[in-house]
Amino acid sequence: DTAVSQTPKYLVTQMGNDKSIKCEQNLGHDTMYWYKQDSKKFLKIMFSYNNKELIINETVPNRFSPKSPDKAHLNLHINSLELGDSAVYFCASSQGGYSGNTIYFGEGSWLTVV
Amino acid sequence: QKEVEQNSGPLSVPEGAIASLNCTYSDRGSQSFFWYRQYSGKSPELIMSIYSNGDKEDGRFTAQLNKASQYVSLLIRDSQPSDSATYLCAWGGYSSASKIIFGSGTRLSIRP
């Protein structure tokens, strides 16, 4: 019974395309996140939603647009993909927006832009 | 720029020995500290969290926090091959708008 699930797990696409990654959590958490991990393993937060409200929006190109239809789902849409977007994208969730709470990660979506 | 610094390694430790991982952070306002373990090709998973100065023990793992010196460490006793992974240090502030900042991780290899 996967707690945080995201799809697709692997995605290979060409430059300029638009793609989406979907995420769902069944932990009953009210905060969800998107993190990006580059080839050097650096894990950086992109967005955070608390009860469908955007609370953290890091310096991310506006080609990236998150959407949270409800507190159990957080999707990420990426327009006009570039080579530098190749990375692993992790969805995550926690109970509450307080940063002292444990973050639970999904399995990751490996995005390769060619 | 709030940062977390870790030795990227790789750190090689013989099986059965103590592995010591260190992390320094730049923001004195940090309140919450975490160690995550990430196996190759997998997602990070929480190993330890620590909020107060001193030591916190959980099985073979001990987290140590020194807020005055702005460092946090993780000791792994009786290291096992299954401990071979990348260990990510992370810290967070103390508000609902705070975010958790991750270090770049230390790769640990336990040699038989």
mmCIF file of C-alpha atoms in Angstrom:
data_model
loop_
_atom_site.group_PDB
_atom_site.id
_atom_site.type_symbol
_atom_site.label_atom_id
_atom_site.label_comp_id
_atom_site.label_asym_id
_atom_site.label_seq_id
_atom_site.Cartn_x
_atom_site.Cartn_y
_atom_site.Cartn_z
ATOM 1 C CA ASP A 1 0.000 0.000 0.000
ATOM 2 C CA THR A 2 2.050 2.906 -1.323
ATOM 3 C CA ALA A 3 1.865 6.016 0.858
ATOM 4 C CA VAL A 4 3.057 8.567 -1.714
ATOM 5 C CA SER A 5 2.752 7.438 -5.299
ATOM 6 C CA GLN A 6 3.763 9.309 -8.407
ATOM 7 C CA THR A 7 3.485 8.565 -12.103
ATOM 8 C CA PRO A 8 5.176 8.085 -14.423
ATOM 9 C CA LYS A 9 8.323 6.621 -12.884
ATOM 10 C CA TYR A 10 10.360 7.082 -16.054
ATOM 11 C CA LEU A 11 9.845 9.700 -18.708
ATOM 12 C CA VAL A 12 11.984 10.315 -21.781
ATOM 13 C CA THR A 13 10.923 13.199 -23.967
ATOM 14 C CA GLN A 14 12.236 15.667 -26.483
ATOM 15 C CA MET A 15 13.131 19.270 -25.911
ATOM 16 C CA GLY A 16 10.208 21.623 -26.301
ATOM 17 C CA ASN A 17 7.578 19.099 -25.273
ATOM 18 C CA ASP A 18 5.105 19.549 -22.422
ATOM 19 C CA LYS A 19 4.772 16.837 -19.777
ATOM 20 C CA SER A 20 3.006 16.225 -16.489
ATOM 21 C CA ILE A 21 3.825 14.200 -13.406
ATOM 22 C CA LYS A 22 1.047 13.158 -11.074
ATOM 23 C CA CYS A 23 1.239 12.531 -7.347
ATOM 24 C CA GLU A 24 -1.141 11.147 -4.772
ATOM 25 C CA GLN A 25 -0.741 10.472 -1.068
ATOM 26 C CA ASN A 26 -2.961 8.309 1.130
ATOM 27 C CA LEU A 27 -1.422 9.307 4.466
ATOM 28 C CA GLY A 28 -4.024 11.938 5.234
ATOM 29 C CA HIS A 29 -1.344 14.639 5.231
ATOM 30 C CA ASP A 30 -2.298 18.206 4.433
ATOM 31 C CA THR A 31 1.035 19.367 3.030
ATOM 32 C CA MET A 32 2.596 18.201 -0.220
ATOM 33 C CA TYR A 33 5.834 19.066 -1.963
ATOM 34 C CA TRP A 34 7.758 18.796 -5.171
ATOM 35 C CA TYR A 35 11.513 18.337 -4.881
ATOM 36 C CA LYS A 36 14.063 18.148 -7.669
ATOM 37 C CA GLN A 37 17.220 16.054 -7.351
ATOM 38 C CA ASP A 38 19.956 16.674 -9.868
ATOM 39 C CA SER A 39 22.784 14.401 -10.961
ATOM 40 C CA LYS A 40 24.894 15.487 -8.006
ATOM 41 C CA LYS A 41 22.206 14.258 -5.608
ATOM 42 C CA PHE A 42 21.356 17.786 -4.497
ATOM 43 C CA LEU A 43 17.722 17.729 -3.340
ATOM 44 C CA LYS A 44 16.033 21.083 -3.712
ATOM 45 C CA ILE A 45 12.479 22.096 -2.901
ATOM 46 C CA MET A 46 10.429 23.550 -5.727
ATOM 47 C CA PHE A 47 6.914 23.954 -4.378
ATOM 48 C CA SER A 48 4.880 23.266 -1.275
ATOM 49 C CA TYR A 49 1.118 23.200 -0.858
ATOM 50 C CA ASN A 50 -0.802 23.175 2.398
ATOM 51 C CA ASN A 51 -4.479 22.242 2.060
ATOM 52 C CA LYS A 52 -4.395 23.132 -1.648
ATOM 53 C CA GLU A 53 -2.818 26.526 -0.946
ATOM 54 C CA LEU A 54 0.617 27.336 -2.340
ATOM 55 C CA ILE A 55 2.936 28.206 0.576
ATOM 56 C CA ILE A 56 6.395 27.774 -0.900
ATOM 57 C CA ASN A 57 7.346 28.747 -4.423
ATOM 58 C CA GLU A 58 11.078 28.679 -4.910
ATOM 59 C CA THR A 59 12.871 30.366 -7.768
ATOM 60 C CA VAL A 60 11.592 27.986 -10.380
ATOM 61 C CA PRO A 61 11.084 28.878 -14.057
ATOM 62 C CA ASN A 62 7.442 29.626 -14.748
ATOM 63 C CA ARG A 63 7.496 26.749 -17.221
ATOM 64 C CA PHE A 64 6.843 24.661 -14.114
ATOM 65 C CA SER A 65 3.279 24.876 -12.844
ATOM 66 C CA PRO A 66 2.006 22.855 -9.905
ATOM 67 C CA LYS A 67 -1.657 22.125 -9.323
ATOM 68 C CA SER A 68 -3.353 20.723 -6.260
ATOM 69 C CA PRO A 69 -6.975 19.745 -6.920
ATOM 70 C CA ASP A 70 -7.313 18.499 -3.337
ATOM 71 C CA LYS A 71 -4.989 17.939 -0.411
ATOM 72 C CA ALA A 72 -4.254 14.355 -1.457
ATOM 73 C CA HIS A 73 -3.052 15.245 -4.944
ATOM 74 C CA LEU A 74 -0.313 17.472 -6.296
ATOM 75 C CA ASN A 75 0.569 17.453 -9.969
ATOM 76 C CA LEU A 76 3.442 19.098 -11.778
ATOM 77 C CA HIS A 77 3.177 20.316 -15.340
ATOM 78 C CA ILE A 78 6.263 21.348 -17.259
ATOM 79 C CA ASN A 79 6.071 23.344 -20.489
ATOM 80 C CA SER A 80 8.725 23.655 -23.174
ATOM 81 C CA LEU A 81 11.089 21.136 -21.631
ATOM 82 C CA GLU A 82 14.796 21.910 -21.717
ATOM 83 C CA LEU A 83 17.856 19.675 -21.387
ATOM 84 C CA GLY A 84 18.553 21.119 -17.934
ATOM 85 C CA ASP A 85 15.201 19.864 -16.694
ATOM 86 C CA SER A 86 16.559 16.320 -16.728
ATOM 87 C CA ALA A 87 16.500 15.189 -13.102
ATOM 88 C CA VAL A 88 14.583 13.083 -10.631
ATOM 89 C CA TYR A 89 11.435 14.759 -9.368
ATOM 90 C CA PHE A 90 10.198 13.637 -5.963
ATOM 91 C CA CYS A 91 6.730 14.245 -4.662
ATOM 92 C CA ALA A 92 6.463 14.243 -0.874
ATOM 93 C CA SER A 93 4.029 14.920 1.923
ATOM 94 C CA SER A 94 3.996 15.754 5.610
ATOM 95 C CA GLN A 95 1.451 16.432 8.297
ATOM 96 C CA GLY A 96 1.157 20.195 8.660
ATOM 97 C CA GLY A 97 3.317 22.887 7.122
ATOM 98 C CA TYR A 98 5.673 23.002 10.087
ATOM 99 C CA SER A 99 9.108 22.105 8.839
ATOM 100 C CA GLY A 100 9.778 20.007 11.917
ATOM 101 C CA ASN A 101 7.525 17.291 10.621
ATOM 102 C CA THR A 102 8.787 14.216 8.833
ATOM 103 C CA ILE A 103 8.613 14.331 5.070
ATOM 104 C CA TYR A 104 7.614 11.150 3.261
ATOM 105 C CA PHE A 105 8.840 10.850 -0.293
ATOM 106 C CA GLY A 106 7.371 9.144 -3.306
ATOM 107 C CA GLU A 107 9.527 6.833 -5.418
ATOM 108 C CA GLY A 108 10.549 9.575 -7.802
ATOM 109 C CA SER A 109 10.009 10.316 -11.474
ATOM 110 C CA TRP A 110 13.125 10.070 -13.637
ATOM 111 C CA LEU A 111 12.817 12.712 -16.347
ATOM 112 C CA THR A 112 15.234 12.665 -19.268
ATOM 113 C CA VAL A 113 15.028 15.394 -21.870
ATOM 114 C CA VAL A 114 16.793 14.622 -25.165
ATOM 115 C CA GLN B 1 21.709 31.849 1.378
ATOM 116 C CA LYS B 2 20.802 29.205 3.906
ATOM 117 C CA GLU B 3 22.967 26.174 3.394
ATOM 118 C CA VAL B 4 23.801 22.751 4.643
ATOM 119 C CA GLU B 5 27.295 21.456 4.039
ATOM 120 C CA GLN B 6 28.308 17.852 3.984
ATOM 121 C CA ASN B 7 31.433 15.984 2.989
ATOM 122 C CA SER B 8 30.383 14.320 -0.252
ATOM 123 C CA GLY B 9 32.623 11.331 0.363
ATOM 124 C CA PRO B 10 32.687 8.572 -0.496
ATOM 125 C CA LEU B 11 33.338 7.497 3.047
ATOM 126 C CA SER B 12 34.570 3.924 3.299
ATOM 127 C CA VAL B 13 34.219 2.105 6.611
ATOM 128 C CA PRO B 14 34.972 -1.553 7.432
ATOM 129 C CA GLU B 15 32.060 -3.729 8.433
ATOM 130 C CA GLY B 16 31.487 -3.656 12.184
ATOM 131 C CA ALA B 17 33.169 -0.274 12.669
ATOM 132 C CA ILE B 18 31.583 3.064 13.529
ATOM 133 C CA ALA B 19 30.675 5.337 10.648
ATOM 134 C CA SER B 20 30.666 9.051 11.451
ATOM 135 C CA LEU B 21 28.845 11.508 9.196
ATOM 136 C CA ASN B 22 28.995 15.247 9.741
ATOM 137 C CA CYS B 23 27.001 18.226 8.634
ATOM 138 C CA THR B 24 27.245 21.965 9.258
ATOM 139 C CA TYR B 25 24.519 24.510 8.672
ATOM 140 C CA SER B 26 24.533 28.244 8.247
ATOM 141 C CA ASP B 27 21.279 29.463 9.815
ATOM 142 C CA ARG B 28 21.271 29.866 13.606
ATOM 143 C CA GLY B 29 17.484 29.992 13.480
ATOM 144 C CA SER B 30 17.332 26.345 12.495
ATOM 145 C CA GLN B 31 15.214 24.294 14.866
ATOM 146 C CA SER B 32 14.737 20.883 13.323
ATOM 147 C CA PHE B 33 17.413 18.558 12.034
ATOM 148 C CA PHE B 34 17.101 15.351 10.111
ATOM 149 C CA TRP B 35 19.143 12.551 8.663
ATOM 150 C CA TYR B 36 17.736 10.807 5.603
ATOM 151 C CA ARG B 37 19.147 7.708 3.965
ATOM 152 C CA GLN B 38 18.910 7.238 0.211
ATOM 153 C CA TYR B 39 19.794 4.007 -1.523
ATOM 154 C CA SER B 40 20.856 4.234 -5.145
ATOM 155 C CA GLY B 41 17.827 4.670 -7.370
ATOM 156 C CA LYS B 42 15.457 5.012 -4.428
ATOM 157 C CA SER B 43 13.792 7.839 -2.551
ATOM 158 C CA PRO B 44 15.096 9.361 0.687
ATOM 159 C CA GLU B 45 13.777 7.886 3.925
ATOM 160 C CA LEU B 46 14.016 9.381 7.395
ATOM 161 C CA ILE B 47 16.578 7.809 9.735
ATOM 162 C CA MET B 48 16.663 10.263 12.619
ATOM 163 C CA SER B 49 15.267 13.623 13.638
ATOM 164 C CA ILE B 50 16.706 15.739 16.429
ATOM 165 C CA TYR B 51 15.548 19.043 17.854
ATOM 166 C CA SER B 52 17.552 19.578 21.058
ATOM 167 C CA ASN B 53 21.246 19.827 21.786
ATOM 168 C CA GLY B 54 22.878 16.576 22.741
ATOM 169 C CA ASP B 55 22.586 12.988 21.613
ATOM 170 C CA LYS B 56 19.620 10.971 20.443
ATOM 171 C CA GLU B 57 19.949 7.235 20.055
ATOM 172 C CA ASP B 58 17.840 4.845 18.024
ATOM 173 C CA GLY B 59 19.220 1.340 17.727
ATOM 174 C CA ARG B 60 22.591 1.476 15.990
ATOM 175 C CA PHE B 61 22.099 5.132 15.064
ATOM 176 C CA THR B 62 22.992 8.163 17.193
ATOM 177 C CA ALA B 63 22.350 11.724 16.117
ATOM 178 C CA GLN B 64 24.308 14.504 17.797
ATOM 179 C CA LEU B 65 23.346 18.160 17.681
ATOM 180 C CA ASN B 66 25.430 21.154 18.717
ATOM 181 C CA LYS B 67 23.548 24.356 17.969
ATOM 182 C CA ALA B 68 26.318 26.620 19.286
ATOM 183 C CA SER B 69 28.775 25.149 16.799
ATOM 184 C CA GLN B 70 26.072 24.686 14.160
ATOM 185 C CA TYR B 71 26.775 21.083 13.410
ATOM 186 C CA VAL B 72 24.863 17.856 13.475
ATOM 187 C CA SER B 73 26.332 14.399 13.108
ATOM 188 C CA LEU B 74 25.192 10.829 12.676
ATOM 189 C CA LEU B 75 27.027 7.851 14.120
ATOM 190 C CA ILE B 76 26.306 4.362 12.868
ATOM 191 C CA ARG B 77 27.606 1.633 15.162
ATOM 192 C CA ASP B 78 28.382 -1.895 14.019
ATOM 193 C CA SER B 79 28.192 -0.822 10.380
ATOM 194 C CA GLN B 80 26.588 -3.332 8.034
ATOM 195 C CA PRO B 81 26.820 -3.634 4.254
ATOM 196 C CA SER B 82 23.136 -2.660 4.156
ATOM 197 C CA ASP B 83 24.138 0.738 5.553
ATOM 198 C CA SER B 84 25.891 1.538 2.259
ATOM 199 C CA ALA B 85 23.901 4.473 0.900
ATOM 200 C CA THR B 86 23.925 8.242 0.579
ATOM 201 C CA TYR B 87 23.057 10.059 3.794
ATOM 202 C CA LEU B 88 21.358 13.427 3.485
ATOM 203 C CA CYS B 89 21.469 15.955 6.280
ATOM 204 C CA ALA B 90 18.547 18.386 6.426
ATOM 205 C CA TRP B 91 17.330 21.203 8.607
ATOM 206 C CA GLY B 92 14.221 23.292 8.970
ATOM 207 C CA GLY B 93 13.097 26.487 10.609
ATOM 208 C CA TYR B 94 10.199 27.023 12.960
ATOM 209 C CA SER B 95 7.209 28.286 11.044
ATOM 210 C CA SER B 96 4.590 26.919 8.764
ATOM 211 C CA ALA B 97 6.240 28.685 5.862
ATOM 212 C CA SER B 98 9.633 27.245 6.602
ATOM 213 C CA LYS B 99 11.102 24.717 4.309
ATOM 214 C CA ILE B 100 13.511 21.897 4.860
ATOM 215 C CA ILE B 101 16.932 22.434 3.330
ATOM 216 C CA PHE B 102 18.885 19.362 2.306
ATOM 217 C CA GLY B 103 22.614 18.921 2.033
ATOM 218 C CA SER B 104 24.114 17.271 -1.026
ATOM 219 C CA GLY B 105 24.667 14.042 0.879
ATOM 220 C CA THR B 106 27.586 11.859 1.930
ATOM 221 C CA ARG B 107 28.056 8.551 0.166
ATOM 222 C CA LEU B 108 28.869 5.809 2.664
ATOM 223 C CA SER B 109 30.361 2.492 1.637
ATOM 224 C CA ILE B 110 30.722 -0.362 4.114
ATOM 225 C CA ARG B 111 33.433 -2.765 3.053
ATOM 226 C CA PRO B 112 33.259 -6.414 4.173
#
